[in-house]
CSV table of C-alpha atoms in Angstrom, one decimal:
chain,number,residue,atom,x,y,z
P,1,UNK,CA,0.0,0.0,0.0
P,2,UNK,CA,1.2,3.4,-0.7
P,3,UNK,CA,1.7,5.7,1.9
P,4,UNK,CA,2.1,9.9,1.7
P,5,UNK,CA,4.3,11.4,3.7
P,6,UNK,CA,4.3,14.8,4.4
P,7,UNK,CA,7.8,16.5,3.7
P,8,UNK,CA,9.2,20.4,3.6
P,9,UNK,CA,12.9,22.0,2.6
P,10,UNK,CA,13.5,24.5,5.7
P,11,UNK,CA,16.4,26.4,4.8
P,12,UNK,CA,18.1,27.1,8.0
P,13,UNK,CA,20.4,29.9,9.0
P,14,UNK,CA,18.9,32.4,7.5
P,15,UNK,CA,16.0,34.6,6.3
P,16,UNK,CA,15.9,34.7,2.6
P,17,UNK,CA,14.2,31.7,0.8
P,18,UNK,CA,16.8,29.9,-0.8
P,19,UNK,CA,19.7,31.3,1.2
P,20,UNK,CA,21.6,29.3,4.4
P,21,UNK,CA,21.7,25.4,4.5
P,22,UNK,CA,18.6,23.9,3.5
P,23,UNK,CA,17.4,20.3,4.9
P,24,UNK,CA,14.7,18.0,4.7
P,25,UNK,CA,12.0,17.8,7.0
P,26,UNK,CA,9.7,14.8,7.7
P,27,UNK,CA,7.7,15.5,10.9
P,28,UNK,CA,5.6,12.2,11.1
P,29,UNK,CA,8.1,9.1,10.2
P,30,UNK,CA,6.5,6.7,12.4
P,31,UNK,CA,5.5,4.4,9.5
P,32,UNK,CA,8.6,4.5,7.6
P,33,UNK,CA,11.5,1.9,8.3
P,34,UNK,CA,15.1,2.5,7.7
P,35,UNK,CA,14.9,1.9,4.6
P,36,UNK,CA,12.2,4.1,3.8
P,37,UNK,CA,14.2,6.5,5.1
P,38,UNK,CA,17.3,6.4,3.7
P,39,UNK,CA,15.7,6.7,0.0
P,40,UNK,CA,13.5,9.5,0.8
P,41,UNK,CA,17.0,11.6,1.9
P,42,UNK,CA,18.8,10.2,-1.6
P,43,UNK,CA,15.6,11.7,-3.1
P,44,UNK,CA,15.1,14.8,-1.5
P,45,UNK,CA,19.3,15.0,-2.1
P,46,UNK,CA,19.8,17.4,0.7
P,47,UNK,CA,23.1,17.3,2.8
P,48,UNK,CA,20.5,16.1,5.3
P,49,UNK,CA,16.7,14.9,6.4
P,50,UNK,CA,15.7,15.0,9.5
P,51,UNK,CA,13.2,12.8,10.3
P,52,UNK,CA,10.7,12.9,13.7
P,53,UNK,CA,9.4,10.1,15.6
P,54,UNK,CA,7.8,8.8,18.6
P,55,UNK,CA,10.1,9.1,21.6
P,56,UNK,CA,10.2,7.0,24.8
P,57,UNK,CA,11.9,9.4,26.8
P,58,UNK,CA,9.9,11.2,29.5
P,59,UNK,CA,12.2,14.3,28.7
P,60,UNK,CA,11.7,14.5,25.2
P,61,UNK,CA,9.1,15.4,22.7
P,62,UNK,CA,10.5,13.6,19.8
P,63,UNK,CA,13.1,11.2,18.7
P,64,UNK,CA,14.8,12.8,15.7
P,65,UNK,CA,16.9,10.7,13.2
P,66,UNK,CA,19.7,12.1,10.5
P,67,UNK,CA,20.3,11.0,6.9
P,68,UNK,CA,22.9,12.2,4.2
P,69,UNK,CA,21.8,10.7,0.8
P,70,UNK,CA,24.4,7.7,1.3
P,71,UNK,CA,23.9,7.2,5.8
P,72,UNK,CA,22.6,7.9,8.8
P,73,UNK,CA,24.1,10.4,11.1
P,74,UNK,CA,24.5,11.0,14.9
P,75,UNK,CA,24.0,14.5,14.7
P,76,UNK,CA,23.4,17.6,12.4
P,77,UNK,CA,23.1,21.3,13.8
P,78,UNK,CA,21.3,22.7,10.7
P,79,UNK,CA,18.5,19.8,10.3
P,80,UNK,CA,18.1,20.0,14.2
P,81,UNK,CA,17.2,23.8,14.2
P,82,UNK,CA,15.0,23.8,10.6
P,83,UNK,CA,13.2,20.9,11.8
P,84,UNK,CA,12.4,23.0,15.4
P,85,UNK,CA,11.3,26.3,13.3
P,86,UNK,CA,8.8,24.3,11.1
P,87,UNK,CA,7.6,22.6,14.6
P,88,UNK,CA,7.2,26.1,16.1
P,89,UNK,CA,5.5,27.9,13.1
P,90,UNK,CA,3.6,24.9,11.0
P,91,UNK,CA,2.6,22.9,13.8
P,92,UNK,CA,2.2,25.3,16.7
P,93,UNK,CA,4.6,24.4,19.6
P,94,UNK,CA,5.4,28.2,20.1
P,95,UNK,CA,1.7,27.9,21.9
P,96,UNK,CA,2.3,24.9,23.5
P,97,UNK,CA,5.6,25.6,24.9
P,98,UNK,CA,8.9,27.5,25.1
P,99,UNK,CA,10.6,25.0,24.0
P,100,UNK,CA,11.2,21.6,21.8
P,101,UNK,CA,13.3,18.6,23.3
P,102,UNK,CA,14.6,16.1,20.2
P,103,UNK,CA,16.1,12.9,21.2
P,104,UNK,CA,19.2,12.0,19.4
P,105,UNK,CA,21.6,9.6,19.3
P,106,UNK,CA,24.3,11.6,20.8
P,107,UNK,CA,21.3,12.2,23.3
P,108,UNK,CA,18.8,15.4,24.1
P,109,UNK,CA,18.9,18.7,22.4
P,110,UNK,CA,16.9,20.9,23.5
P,111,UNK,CA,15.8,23.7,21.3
P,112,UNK,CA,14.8,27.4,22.4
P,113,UNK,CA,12.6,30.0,21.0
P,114,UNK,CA,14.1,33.7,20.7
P,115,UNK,CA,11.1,36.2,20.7
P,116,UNK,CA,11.1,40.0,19.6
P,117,UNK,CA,7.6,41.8,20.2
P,118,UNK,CA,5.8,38.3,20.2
P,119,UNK,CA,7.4,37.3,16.8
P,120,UNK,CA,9.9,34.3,16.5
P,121,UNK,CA,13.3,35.6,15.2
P,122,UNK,CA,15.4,32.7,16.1
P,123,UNK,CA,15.9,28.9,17.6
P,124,UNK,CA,18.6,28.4,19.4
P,125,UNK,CA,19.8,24.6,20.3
P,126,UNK,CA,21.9,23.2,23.1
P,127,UNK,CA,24.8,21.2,21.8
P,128,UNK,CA,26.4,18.2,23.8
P,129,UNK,CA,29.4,19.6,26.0
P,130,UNK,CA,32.7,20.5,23.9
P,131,UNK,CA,35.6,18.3,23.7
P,132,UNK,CA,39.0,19.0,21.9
P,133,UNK,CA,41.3,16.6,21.0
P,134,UNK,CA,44.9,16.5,19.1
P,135,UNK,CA,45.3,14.7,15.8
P,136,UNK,CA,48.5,13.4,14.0
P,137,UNK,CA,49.0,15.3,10.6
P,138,UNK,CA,50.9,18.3,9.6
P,139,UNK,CA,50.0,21.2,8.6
P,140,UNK,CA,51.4,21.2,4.7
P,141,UNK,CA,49.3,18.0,4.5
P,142,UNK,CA,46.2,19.4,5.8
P,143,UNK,CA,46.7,22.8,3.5
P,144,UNK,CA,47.2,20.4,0.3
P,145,UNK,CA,44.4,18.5,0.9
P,146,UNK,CA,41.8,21.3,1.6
P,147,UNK,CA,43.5,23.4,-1.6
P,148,UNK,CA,45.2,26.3,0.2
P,149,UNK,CA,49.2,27.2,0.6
P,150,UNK,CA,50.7,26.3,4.0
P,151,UNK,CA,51.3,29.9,4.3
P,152,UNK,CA,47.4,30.4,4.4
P,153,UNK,CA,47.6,28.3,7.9
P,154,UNK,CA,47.0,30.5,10.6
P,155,UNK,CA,49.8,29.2,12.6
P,156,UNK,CA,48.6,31.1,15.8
P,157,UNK,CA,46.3,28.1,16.5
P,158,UNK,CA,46.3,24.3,16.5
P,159,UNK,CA,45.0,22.4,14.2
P,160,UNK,CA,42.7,20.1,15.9
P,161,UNK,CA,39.8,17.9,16.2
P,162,UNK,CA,36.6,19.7,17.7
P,163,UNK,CA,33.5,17.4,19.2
P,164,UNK,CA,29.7,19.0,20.4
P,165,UNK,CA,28.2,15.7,19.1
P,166,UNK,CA,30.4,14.6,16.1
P,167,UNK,CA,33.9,15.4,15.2
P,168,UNK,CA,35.4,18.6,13.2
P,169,UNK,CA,38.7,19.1,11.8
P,170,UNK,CA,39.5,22.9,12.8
P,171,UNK,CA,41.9,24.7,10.5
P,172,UNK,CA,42.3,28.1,11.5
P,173,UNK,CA,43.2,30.1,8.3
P,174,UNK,CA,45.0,33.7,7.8
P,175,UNK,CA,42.5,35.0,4.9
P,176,UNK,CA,39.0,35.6,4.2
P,177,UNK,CA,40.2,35.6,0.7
P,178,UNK,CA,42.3,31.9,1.2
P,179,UNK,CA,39.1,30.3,2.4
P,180,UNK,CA,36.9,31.3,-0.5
P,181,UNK,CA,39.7,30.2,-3.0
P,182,UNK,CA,39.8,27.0,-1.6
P,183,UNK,CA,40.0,23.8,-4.1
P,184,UNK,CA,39.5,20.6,-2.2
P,185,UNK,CA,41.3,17.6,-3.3
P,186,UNK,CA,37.9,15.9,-2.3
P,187,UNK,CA,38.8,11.8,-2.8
P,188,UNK,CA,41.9,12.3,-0.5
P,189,UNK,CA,40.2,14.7,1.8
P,190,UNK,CA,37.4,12.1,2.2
P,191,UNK,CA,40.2,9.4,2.5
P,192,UNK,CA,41.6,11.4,5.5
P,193,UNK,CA,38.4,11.8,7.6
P,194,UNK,CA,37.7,8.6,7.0
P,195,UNK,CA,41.3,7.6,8.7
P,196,UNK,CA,40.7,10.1,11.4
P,197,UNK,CA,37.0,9.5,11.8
P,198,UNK,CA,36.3,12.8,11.1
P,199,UNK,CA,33.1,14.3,10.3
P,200,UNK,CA,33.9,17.3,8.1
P,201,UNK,CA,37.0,19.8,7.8
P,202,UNK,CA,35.9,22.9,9.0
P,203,UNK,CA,38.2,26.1,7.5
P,204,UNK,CA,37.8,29.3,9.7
P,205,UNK,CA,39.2,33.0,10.0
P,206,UNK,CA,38.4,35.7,12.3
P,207,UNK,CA,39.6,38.3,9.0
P,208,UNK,CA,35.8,39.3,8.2
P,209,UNK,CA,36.5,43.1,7.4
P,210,UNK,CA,34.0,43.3,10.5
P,211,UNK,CA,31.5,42.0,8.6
P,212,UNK,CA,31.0,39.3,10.7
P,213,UNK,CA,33.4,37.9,14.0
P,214,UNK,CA,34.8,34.6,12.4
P,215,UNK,CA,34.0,33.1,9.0
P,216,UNK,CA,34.1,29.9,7.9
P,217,UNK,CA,33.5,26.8,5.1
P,218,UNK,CA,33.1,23.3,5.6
P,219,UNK,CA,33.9,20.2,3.6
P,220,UNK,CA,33.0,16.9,4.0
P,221,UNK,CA,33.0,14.5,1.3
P,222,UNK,CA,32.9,11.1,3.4
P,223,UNK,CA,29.1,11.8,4.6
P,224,UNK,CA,28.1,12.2,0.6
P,225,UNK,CA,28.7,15.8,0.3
P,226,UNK,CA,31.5,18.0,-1.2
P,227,UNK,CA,30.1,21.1,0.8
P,228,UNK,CA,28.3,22.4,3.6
P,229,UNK,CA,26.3,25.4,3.1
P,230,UNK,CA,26.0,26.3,6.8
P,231,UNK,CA,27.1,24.2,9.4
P,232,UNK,CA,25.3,24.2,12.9
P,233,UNK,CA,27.7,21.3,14.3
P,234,UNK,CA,30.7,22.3,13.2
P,235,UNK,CA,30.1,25.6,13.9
P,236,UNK,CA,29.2,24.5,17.7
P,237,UNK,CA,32.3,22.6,17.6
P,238,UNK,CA,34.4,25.6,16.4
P,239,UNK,CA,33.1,27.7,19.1
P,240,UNK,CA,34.1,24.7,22.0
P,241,UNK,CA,37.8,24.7,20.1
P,242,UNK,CA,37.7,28.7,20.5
P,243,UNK,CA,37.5,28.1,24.6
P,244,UNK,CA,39.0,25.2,25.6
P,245,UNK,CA,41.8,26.3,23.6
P,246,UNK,CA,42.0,29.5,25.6
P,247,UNK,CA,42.0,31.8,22.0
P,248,UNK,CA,39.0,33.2,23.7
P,249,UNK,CA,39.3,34.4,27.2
P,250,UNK,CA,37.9,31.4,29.8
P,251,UNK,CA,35.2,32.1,32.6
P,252,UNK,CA,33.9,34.8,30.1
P,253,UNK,CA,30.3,34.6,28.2
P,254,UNK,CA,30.8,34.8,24.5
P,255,UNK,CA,28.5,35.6,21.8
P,256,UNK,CA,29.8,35.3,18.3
P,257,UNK,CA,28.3,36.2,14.8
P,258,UNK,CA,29.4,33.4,12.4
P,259,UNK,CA,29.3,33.6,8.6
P,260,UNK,CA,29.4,31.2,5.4
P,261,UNK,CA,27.8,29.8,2.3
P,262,UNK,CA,28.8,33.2,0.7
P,263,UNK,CA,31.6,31.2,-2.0
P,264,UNK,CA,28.3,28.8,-2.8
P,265,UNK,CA,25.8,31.8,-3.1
P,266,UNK,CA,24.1,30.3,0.1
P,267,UNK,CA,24.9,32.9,2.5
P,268,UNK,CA,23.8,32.6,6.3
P,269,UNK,CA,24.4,33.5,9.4
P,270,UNK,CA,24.6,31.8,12.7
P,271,UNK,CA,24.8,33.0,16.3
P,272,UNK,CA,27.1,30.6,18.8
P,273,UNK,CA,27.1,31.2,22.4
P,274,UNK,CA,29.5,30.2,24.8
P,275,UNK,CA,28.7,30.2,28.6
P,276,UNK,CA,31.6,28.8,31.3
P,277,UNK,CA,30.5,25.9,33.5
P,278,UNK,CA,32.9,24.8,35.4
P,279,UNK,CA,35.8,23.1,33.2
P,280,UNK,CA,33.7,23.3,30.5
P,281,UNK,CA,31.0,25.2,28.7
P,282,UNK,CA,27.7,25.2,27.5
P,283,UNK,CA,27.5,25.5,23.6
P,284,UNK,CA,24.3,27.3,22.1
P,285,UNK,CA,23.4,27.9,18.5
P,286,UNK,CA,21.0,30.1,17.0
P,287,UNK,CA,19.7,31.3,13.6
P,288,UNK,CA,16.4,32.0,12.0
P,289,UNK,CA,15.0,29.5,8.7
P,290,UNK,CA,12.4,29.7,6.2
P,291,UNK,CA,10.1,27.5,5.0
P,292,UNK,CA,10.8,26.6,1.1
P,293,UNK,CA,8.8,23.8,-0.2
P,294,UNK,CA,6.7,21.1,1.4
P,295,UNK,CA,4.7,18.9,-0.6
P,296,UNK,CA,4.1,14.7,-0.4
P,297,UNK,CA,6.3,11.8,-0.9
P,298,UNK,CA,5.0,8.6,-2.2
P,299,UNK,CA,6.4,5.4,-0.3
């Protein structure tokens, strides 16, 4: 028997219709198997689909589930925080509450309304806590691989791998300008995060001509894409590198403006806060989406 399933594009991160990082959107996936799943995100071709289901946790309002066309995925920032604007506008939880709860695999993420004068500007998600580790590879391989010189490696800070739910590869970069002239090698890059289990390889500057505070790109062939319009995760991740590497001042609240897409003409912005706790901190991160498409899938 056929079934329809309801589906949307929500492109997140920003507030222009086909700007930011779009993703799909199934709300009700309680019928559909894993299966099903996976070939509704190689159809829809979106980096990824997020889709919702039933949860058994007392804490949560949903169990939410990631696929790239080719796999499922632990986590994904920019399907998490589409998927919580279309709940909050298409199917009404800004009345029911102030909040959404997803359950994950990496476990719960809560997700925030940001009101101005009783309209909904932005979400903003809670990320798992940061954590930083070193990895193995020098920096003329890394430059070679993401199609920069070695000179373009901001040698002021490690290269490292970053973690608020899946791993980054942080390369901190000199130039605006190096970043957007970037030419991946792609099959070796992909080759490499496969090695290091690494997610994607996440370029960043703060050389924004105050534009915005940090800009950034984001490959990541080995999950079925070459790019990443707009990255929520990594993004997270960056801004747990930025404090647990001490390049930004610990025990101190940070809120930073983040920017990219703009080399793939799908410019977006997203908001990362970083509050101290303790050792650590508490990751948070924001942005505003827009509704594109929705229409019905046949299964």
């Amino acid at each position: 028997m056929t079934k329809k399933i309801e589906f949307y594009y929500v492109d997140a991160f920003t507030t222009e219709t086909f700007g930011g990082n779009p993703a799909g959107v199934i709300p009700n996936a309680e019928n559909l198997t894993d299966e099903d799943m996976q070939k509704i995100a190689n159809e829809l071709n979106l980096s990824e689909t997020a889709f919702l289901l039933p949860s058994t946790n007392a804490n949560a309002n949903y169990k939410i589930r990631y696929f790239t066309p080719t796999k499922e995925v632990d986590f994904c920032g920019h399907a998490t925080l589409g998927t919580a604007w279309l709940m909050a506008t298409k199917y009404n939880w800004m009345d029911k509450d102030d909040k959404i709860v997803f359950e994950s695999n990496i476990g719960l993420i809560p997700v925030k309304w940001l009101m101005e004068n009783n309209q909904l500007t932005r979400v903003s998600m809670t990320q798992v806590r940061p954590q930083v580790k070193s990895i193995d590879i020098s920096p003329a391989v890394v430059a070679d691989l993401v199609g920069i010189l070695e000179t373009d490696i901001d040698d002021r800070y490690p290269i490292k791998i970053a973690n608020t739910g899946v791993p980054h590869l942080m390369v901190p970069v000199k130039t605006r300008q190096a970043i957007d002239q970037a030419e991946p090698n792609l099959n070796e890059l992909k080759k490499m995060n496969n090695d290091f289990n690494i997610s994607t390889t996440h370029l960043f500057t703060f050389d924004t001509n105050g534009q915005f505070d940090i800009y950034t790109r984001d490959f990541c062939p080995n999950i079925g894409i070459d790019e990443d319009p707009v990255t929520g995760a990594a993004n997270g991740a960056l801004g747990g590198y930025l404090y647990l590497e001490n390049i930004l001042a610990q025990q101190e609240r940070h809120q930073l403006m983040i920017g990219q897409g703009h080399t793939i003409n799908r410019p977006g912005i997203l908001y990362v806060t970083i509050t101290p706790d303790a050792e650590n901190a508490v990751i948070e991160v924001a942005g505003a989406a827009v509704v594109s498409i929705e229409g019905k899938i046949f299964v």
